[in-house]
XYZ file of C-alpha atoms in Angstrom:
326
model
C 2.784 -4.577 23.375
C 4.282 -0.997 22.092
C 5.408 -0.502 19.105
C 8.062 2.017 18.295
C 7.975 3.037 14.514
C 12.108 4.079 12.942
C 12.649 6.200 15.971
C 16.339 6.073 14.338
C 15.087 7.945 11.137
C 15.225 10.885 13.777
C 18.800 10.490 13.760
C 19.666 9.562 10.199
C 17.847 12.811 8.454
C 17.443 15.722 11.824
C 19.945 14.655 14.958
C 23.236 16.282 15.270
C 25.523 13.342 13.651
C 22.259 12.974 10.579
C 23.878 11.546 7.484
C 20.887 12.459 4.780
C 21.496 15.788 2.959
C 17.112 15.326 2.215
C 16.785 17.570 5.156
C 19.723 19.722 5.027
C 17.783 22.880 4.882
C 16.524 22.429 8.700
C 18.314 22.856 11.939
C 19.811 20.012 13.702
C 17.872 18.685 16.669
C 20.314 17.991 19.288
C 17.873 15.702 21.055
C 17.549 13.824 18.313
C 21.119 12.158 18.655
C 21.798 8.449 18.179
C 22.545 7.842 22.192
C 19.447 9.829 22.840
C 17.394 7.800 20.586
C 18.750 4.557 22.043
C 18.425 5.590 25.636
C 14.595 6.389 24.725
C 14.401 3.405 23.313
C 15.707 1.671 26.687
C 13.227 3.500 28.471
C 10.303 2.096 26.934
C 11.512 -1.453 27.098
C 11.955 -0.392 30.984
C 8.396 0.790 31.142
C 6.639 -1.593 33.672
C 3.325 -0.988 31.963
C 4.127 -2.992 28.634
C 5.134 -6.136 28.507
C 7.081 -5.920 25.104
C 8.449 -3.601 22.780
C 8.714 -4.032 19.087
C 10.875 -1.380 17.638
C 10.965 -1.342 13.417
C 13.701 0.265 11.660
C 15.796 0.746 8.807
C 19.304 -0.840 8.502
C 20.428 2.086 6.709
C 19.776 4.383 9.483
C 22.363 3.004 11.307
C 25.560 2.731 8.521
C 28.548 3.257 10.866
C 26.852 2.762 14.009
C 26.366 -1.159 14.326
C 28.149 -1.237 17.459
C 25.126 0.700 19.352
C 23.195 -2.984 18.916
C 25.992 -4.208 20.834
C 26.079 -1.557 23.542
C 22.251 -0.694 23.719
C 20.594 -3.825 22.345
C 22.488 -6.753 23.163
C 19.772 -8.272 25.049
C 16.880 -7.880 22.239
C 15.784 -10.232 19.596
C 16.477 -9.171 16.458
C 15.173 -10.361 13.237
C 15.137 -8.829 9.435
C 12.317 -8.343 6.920
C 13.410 -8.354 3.138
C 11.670 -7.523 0.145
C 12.990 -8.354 -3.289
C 14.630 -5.033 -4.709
C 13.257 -5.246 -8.083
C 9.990 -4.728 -5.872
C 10.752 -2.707 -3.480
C 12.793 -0.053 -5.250
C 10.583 0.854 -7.798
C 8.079 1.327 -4.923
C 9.853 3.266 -2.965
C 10.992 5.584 -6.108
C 6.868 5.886 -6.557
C 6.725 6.892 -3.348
C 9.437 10.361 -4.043
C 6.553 11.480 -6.614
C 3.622 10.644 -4.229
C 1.607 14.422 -3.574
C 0.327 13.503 -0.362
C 4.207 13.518 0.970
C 6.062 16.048 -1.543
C 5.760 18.776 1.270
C 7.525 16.790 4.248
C 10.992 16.897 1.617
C 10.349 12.921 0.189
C 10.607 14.886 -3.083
C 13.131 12.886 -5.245
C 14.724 9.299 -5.068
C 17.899 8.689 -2.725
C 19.362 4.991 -4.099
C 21.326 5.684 -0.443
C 17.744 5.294 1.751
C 17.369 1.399 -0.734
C 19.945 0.314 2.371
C 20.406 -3.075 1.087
C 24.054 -3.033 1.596
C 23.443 -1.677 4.857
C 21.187 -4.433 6.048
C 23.596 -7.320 4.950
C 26.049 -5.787 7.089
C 23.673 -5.158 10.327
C 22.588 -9.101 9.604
C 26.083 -10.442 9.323
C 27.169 -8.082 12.521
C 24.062 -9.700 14.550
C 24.777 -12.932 13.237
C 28.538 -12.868 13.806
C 28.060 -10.857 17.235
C 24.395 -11.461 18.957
C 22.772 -13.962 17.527
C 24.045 -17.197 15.346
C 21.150 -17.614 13.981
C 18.791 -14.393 13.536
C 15.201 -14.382 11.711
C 14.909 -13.095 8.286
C 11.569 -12.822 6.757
C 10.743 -12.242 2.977
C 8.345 -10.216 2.480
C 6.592 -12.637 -0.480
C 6.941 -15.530 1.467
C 4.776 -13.133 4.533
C 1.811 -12.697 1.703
C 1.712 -16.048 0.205
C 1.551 -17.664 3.353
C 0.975 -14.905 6.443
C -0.239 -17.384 8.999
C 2.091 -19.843 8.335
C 4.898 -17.094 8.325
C 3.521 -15.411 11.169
C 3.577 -18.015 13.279
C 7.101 -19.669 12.479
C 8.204 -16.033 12.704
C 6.339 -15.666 16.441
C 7.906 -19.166 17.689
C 11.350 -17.999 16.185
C 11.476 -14.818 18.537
C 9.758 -16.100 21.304
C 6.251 -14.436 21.249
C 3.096 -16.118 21.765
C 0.893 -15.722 18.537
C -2.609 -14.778 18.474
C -4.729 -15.500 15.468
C -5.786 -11.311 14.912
C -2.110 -10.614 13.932
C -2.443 -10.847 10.400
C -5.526 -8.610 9.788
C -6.706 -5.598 10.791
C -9.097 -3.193 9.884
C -9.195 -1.101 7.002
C -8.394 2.647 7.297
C -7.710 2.116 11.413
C -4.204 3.925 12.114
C -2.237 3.048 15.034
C -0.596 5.425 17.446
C 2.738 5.210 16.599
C 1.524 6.085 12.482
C -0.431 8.764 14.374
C 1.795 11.650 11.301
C 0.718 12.302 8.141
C 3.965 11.523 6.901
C 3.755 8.202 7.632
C -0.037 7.335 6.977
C 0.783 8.548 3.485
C 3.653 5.961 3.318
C 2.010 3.237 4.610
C -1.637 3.605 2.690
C -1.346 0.415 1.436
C -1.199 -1.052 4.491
C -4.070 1.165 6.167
C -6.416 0.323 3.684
C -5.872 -3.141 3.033
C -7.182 -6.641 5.358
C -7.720 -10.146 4.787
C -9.872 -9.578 2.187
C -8.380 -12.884 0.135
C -7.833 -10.512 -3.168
C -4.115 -11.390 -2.581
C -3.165 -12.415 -5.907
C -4.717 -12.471 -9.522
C -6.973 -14.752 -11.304
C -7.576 -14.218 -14.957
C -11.040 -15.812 -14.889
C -12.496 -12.681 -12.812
C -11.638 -10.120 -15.246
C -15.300 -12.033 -16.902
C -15.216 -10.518 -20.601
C -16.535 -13.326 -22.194
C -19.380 -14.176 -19.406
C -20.130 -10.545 -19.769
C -20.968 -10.966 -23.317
C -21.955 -13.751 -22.848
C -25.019 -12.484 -20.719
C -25.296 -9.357 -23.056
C -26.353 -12.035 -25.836
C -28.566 -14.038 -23.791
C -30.305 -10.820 -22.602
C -30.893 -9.184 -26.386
C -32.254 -12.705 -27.463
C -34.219 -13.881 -24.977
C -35.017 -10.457 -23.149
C -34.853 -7.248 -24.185
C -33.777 -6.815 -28.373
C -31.980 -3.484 -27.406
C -30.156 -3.945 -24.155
C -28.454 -0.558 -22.859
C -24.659 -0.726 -22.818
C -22.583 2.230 -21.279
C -18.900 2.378 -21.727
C -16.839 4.094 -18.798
C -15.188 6.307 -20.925
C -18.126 8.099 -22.536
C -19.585 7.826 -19.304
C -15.928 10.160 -17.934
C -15.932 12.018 -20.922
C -19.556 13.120 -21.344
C -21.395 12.721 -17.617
C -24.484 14.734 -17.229
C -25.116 13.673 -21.318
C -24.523 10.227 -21.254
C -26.453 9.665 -18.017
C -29.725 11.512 -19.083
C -29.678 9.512 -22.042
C -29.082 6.172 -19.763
C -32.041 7.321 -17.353
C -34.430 8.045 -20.810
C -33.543 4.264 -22.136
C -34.049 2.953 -18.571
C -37.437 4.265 -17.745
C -35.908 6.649 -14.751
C -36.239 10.006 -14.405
C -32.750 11.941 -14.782
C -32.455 14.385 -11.966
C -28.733 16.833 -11.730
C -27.271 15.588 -8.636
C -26.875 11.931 -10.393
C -23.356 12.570 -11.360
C -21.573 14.335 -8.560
C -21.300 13.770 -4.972
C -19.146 14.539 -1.194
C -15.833 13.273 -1.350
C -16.103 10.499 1.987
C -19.580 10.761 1.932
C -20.541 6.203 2.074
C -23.405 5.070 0.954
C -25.648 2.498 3.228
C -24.903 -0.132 0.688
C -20.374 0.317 0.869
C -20.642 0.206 4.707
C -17.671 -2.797 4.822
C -13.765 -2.437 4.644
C -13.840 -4.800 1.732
C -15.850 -2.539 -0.029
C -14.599 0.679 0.984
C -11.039 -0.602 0.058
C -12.315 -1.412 -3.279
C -14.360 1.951 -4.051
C -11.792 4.264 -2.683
C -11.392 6.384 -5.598
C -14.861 6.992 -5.756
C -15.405 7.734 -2.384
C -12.442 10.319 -2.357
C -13.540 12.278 -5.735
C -17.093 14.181 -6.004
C -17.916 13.191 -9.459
C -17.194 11.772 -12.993
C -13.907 12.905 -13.466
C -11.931 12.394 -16.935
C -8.504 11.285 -15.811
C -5.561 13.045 -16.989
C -3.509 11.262 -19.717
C -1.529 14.351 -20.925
C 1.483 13.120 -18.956
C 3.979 10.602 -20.018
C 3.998 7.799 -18.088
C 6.120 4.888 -17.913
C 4.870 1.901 -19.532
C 4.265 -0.623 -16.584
C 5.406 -4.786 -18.001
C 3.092 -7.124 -16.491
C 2.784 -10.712 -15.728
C 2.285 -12.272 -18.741
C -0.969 -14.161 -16.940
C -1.976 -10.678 -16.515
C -0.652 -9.730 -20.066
C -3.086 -12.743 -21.569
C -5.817 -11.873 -19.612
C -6.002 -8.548 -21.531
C -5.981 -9.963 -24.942
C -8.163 -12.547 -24.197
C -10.828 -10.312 -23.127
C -9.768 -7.207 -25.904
C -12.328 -9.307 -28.579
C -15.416 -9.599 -26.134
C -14.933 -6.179 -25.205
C -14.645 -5.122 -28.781
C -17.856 -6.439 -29.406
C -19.869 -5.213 -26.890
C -18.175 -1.258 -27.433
C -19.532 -1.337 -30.746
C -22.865 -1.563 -29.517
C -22.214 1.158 -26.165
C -25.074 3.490 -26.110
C -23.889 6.883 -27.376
C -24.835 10.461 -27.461
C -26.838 11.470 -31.203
């Protein structure tokens, strides 16, 4: 199998008949036209060393050109992946103010490049022209159930599924996201797996066992049990560690608090865990985070929303009792 990543964004935002203004600055590529792109893609459908292409691509790459399914693509199997708007909107307006992809011109929000309109109207044309009956996905359906999906999806188009196909491993890029442009856009993806933290559960966020242990310890244990809070922790490193190390019994020595940026530990060498500690293992130290700027207030579940207040008392108790600097 090849896989062939929106070779029609070449088109849409450089060839000579683009329709984005985002890269107006830049000169037309005249290779980069929609019957060159289509012939290319012909040609590696052709190639006798695969056995199948998979080409993935955005409906609204092709507003006003529907008819090149018909002339180019009449004898592939399409099918359509959707992802509630209210979702994938707001993501894709986070992604115009992500740093890692400000340089390549994804510097502001186009509601144009959303292309919802745009893939209604490729479905209905492939449904009224191609196909009666073409395969649309939703993209929450895929995560709640992505063998089940996978596989319906695999019968539907007439490819033999292979239990691998859903997982993957993190942080391993395939060749055709082989652009730094697109690993930033697809991070999610790189650094995620099967890992089964696919949804939330109020019951780990473990307040009141945490207190709950905290109790046990000072009364059965240890009278004065040391409790660190992660802000002091951010705010004051080198302090609030010395005095941790004095209260523990370890000597304090300067390197404790900083570190390489991708240097892993013996101890974090698994994808779970990497995926999980990334922020630590891309910094070099304690780092304060920056709360200057405004952001916009984020409304969550209400399960998550409950889960916060829940917990707010058993946290409360324990933060009064944090060890802090004299």
């Amino acid at each position: 199998m090849r896989l062939m990543s929106e070779p029609f964004s070449a088109s849409f935002y450089f060839g000579p008949q683009r329709q984005s203004c985002r890269y107006e600055s830049k000169e037309a590529d005249s290779k980069a036209s929609y019957e060159n792109v289509a012939r290319e893609i012909l040609n590696q459908a052709n190639d006798d060393n695969i056995d199948l292409l998979f080409v993935k691509d955005m409906a609204c790459y092709m507003k006003g050109r529907l008819g090149f399914l018909k002339e180019y693509f009449q004898d592939a199997k399409h099918s359509f992946l959707i992802r509630n708007p209210k979702k994938s909107i707001p993501s894709q307006y986070r992604a115009s103010e992500n740093p890692e992809i400000q340089d390549s011109g994804w510097n502001y929000f186009d509601p144009q490049e959303a292309g919802f309109q745009e893939l209604f109207e490729m479905y209905s044309f492939v449904k009224d022209n191609l196909d009666a009956n073409p395969v649309v996905v939703d993209a929450d359906d895929l995560l709640e159930s992505p063998k089940q999906i996978m596989k319906e999806y695999f019968d539907r188009v007439g490819i033999k599924y292979e239990e691998h196909m859903t997982t993957w491993k993190p942080g391993e890029i395939i060749q055709a996201w082989q652009d730094v442009w697109v690993i930033a856009w697809r991070r999610g993806a790189l650094n995620s797996s099967d890992s089964g933290w696919n949804y939330f559960d109020p019951q780990e966020a473990g307040f009141q066992e945490l207190f709950e242990m905290y109790s046990f310890v000072k009364d059965n244990l240890d009278a004065n049990p040391v409790v660190v809070d992660a802000d002091d922790l951010l705010e004051s490193p080198k302090q609030i560690m010395k005095e941790y190390c004095d209260r523990v019994g370890i000597k304090y020595e300067e390197h404790m608090t900083t570190w390489k940026p991708g240097e892993i530990i013996q101890a974090w060498q698994d994808g779970w865990v990497i995926a999980w500690r990334r922020g630590a293992l891309n910094s070099s130290g304690f780092i304060k985070s920056d709360t200057s700027s405004s952001k916009p207030e984020i409304e969550y579940p209400s399960d998550v929303v409950k889960a916060m207040e829940d917990s707010q008392a058993f946290y409360d108790k324990m933060f009064s009792v944090r060890l802090r600097l004299a």
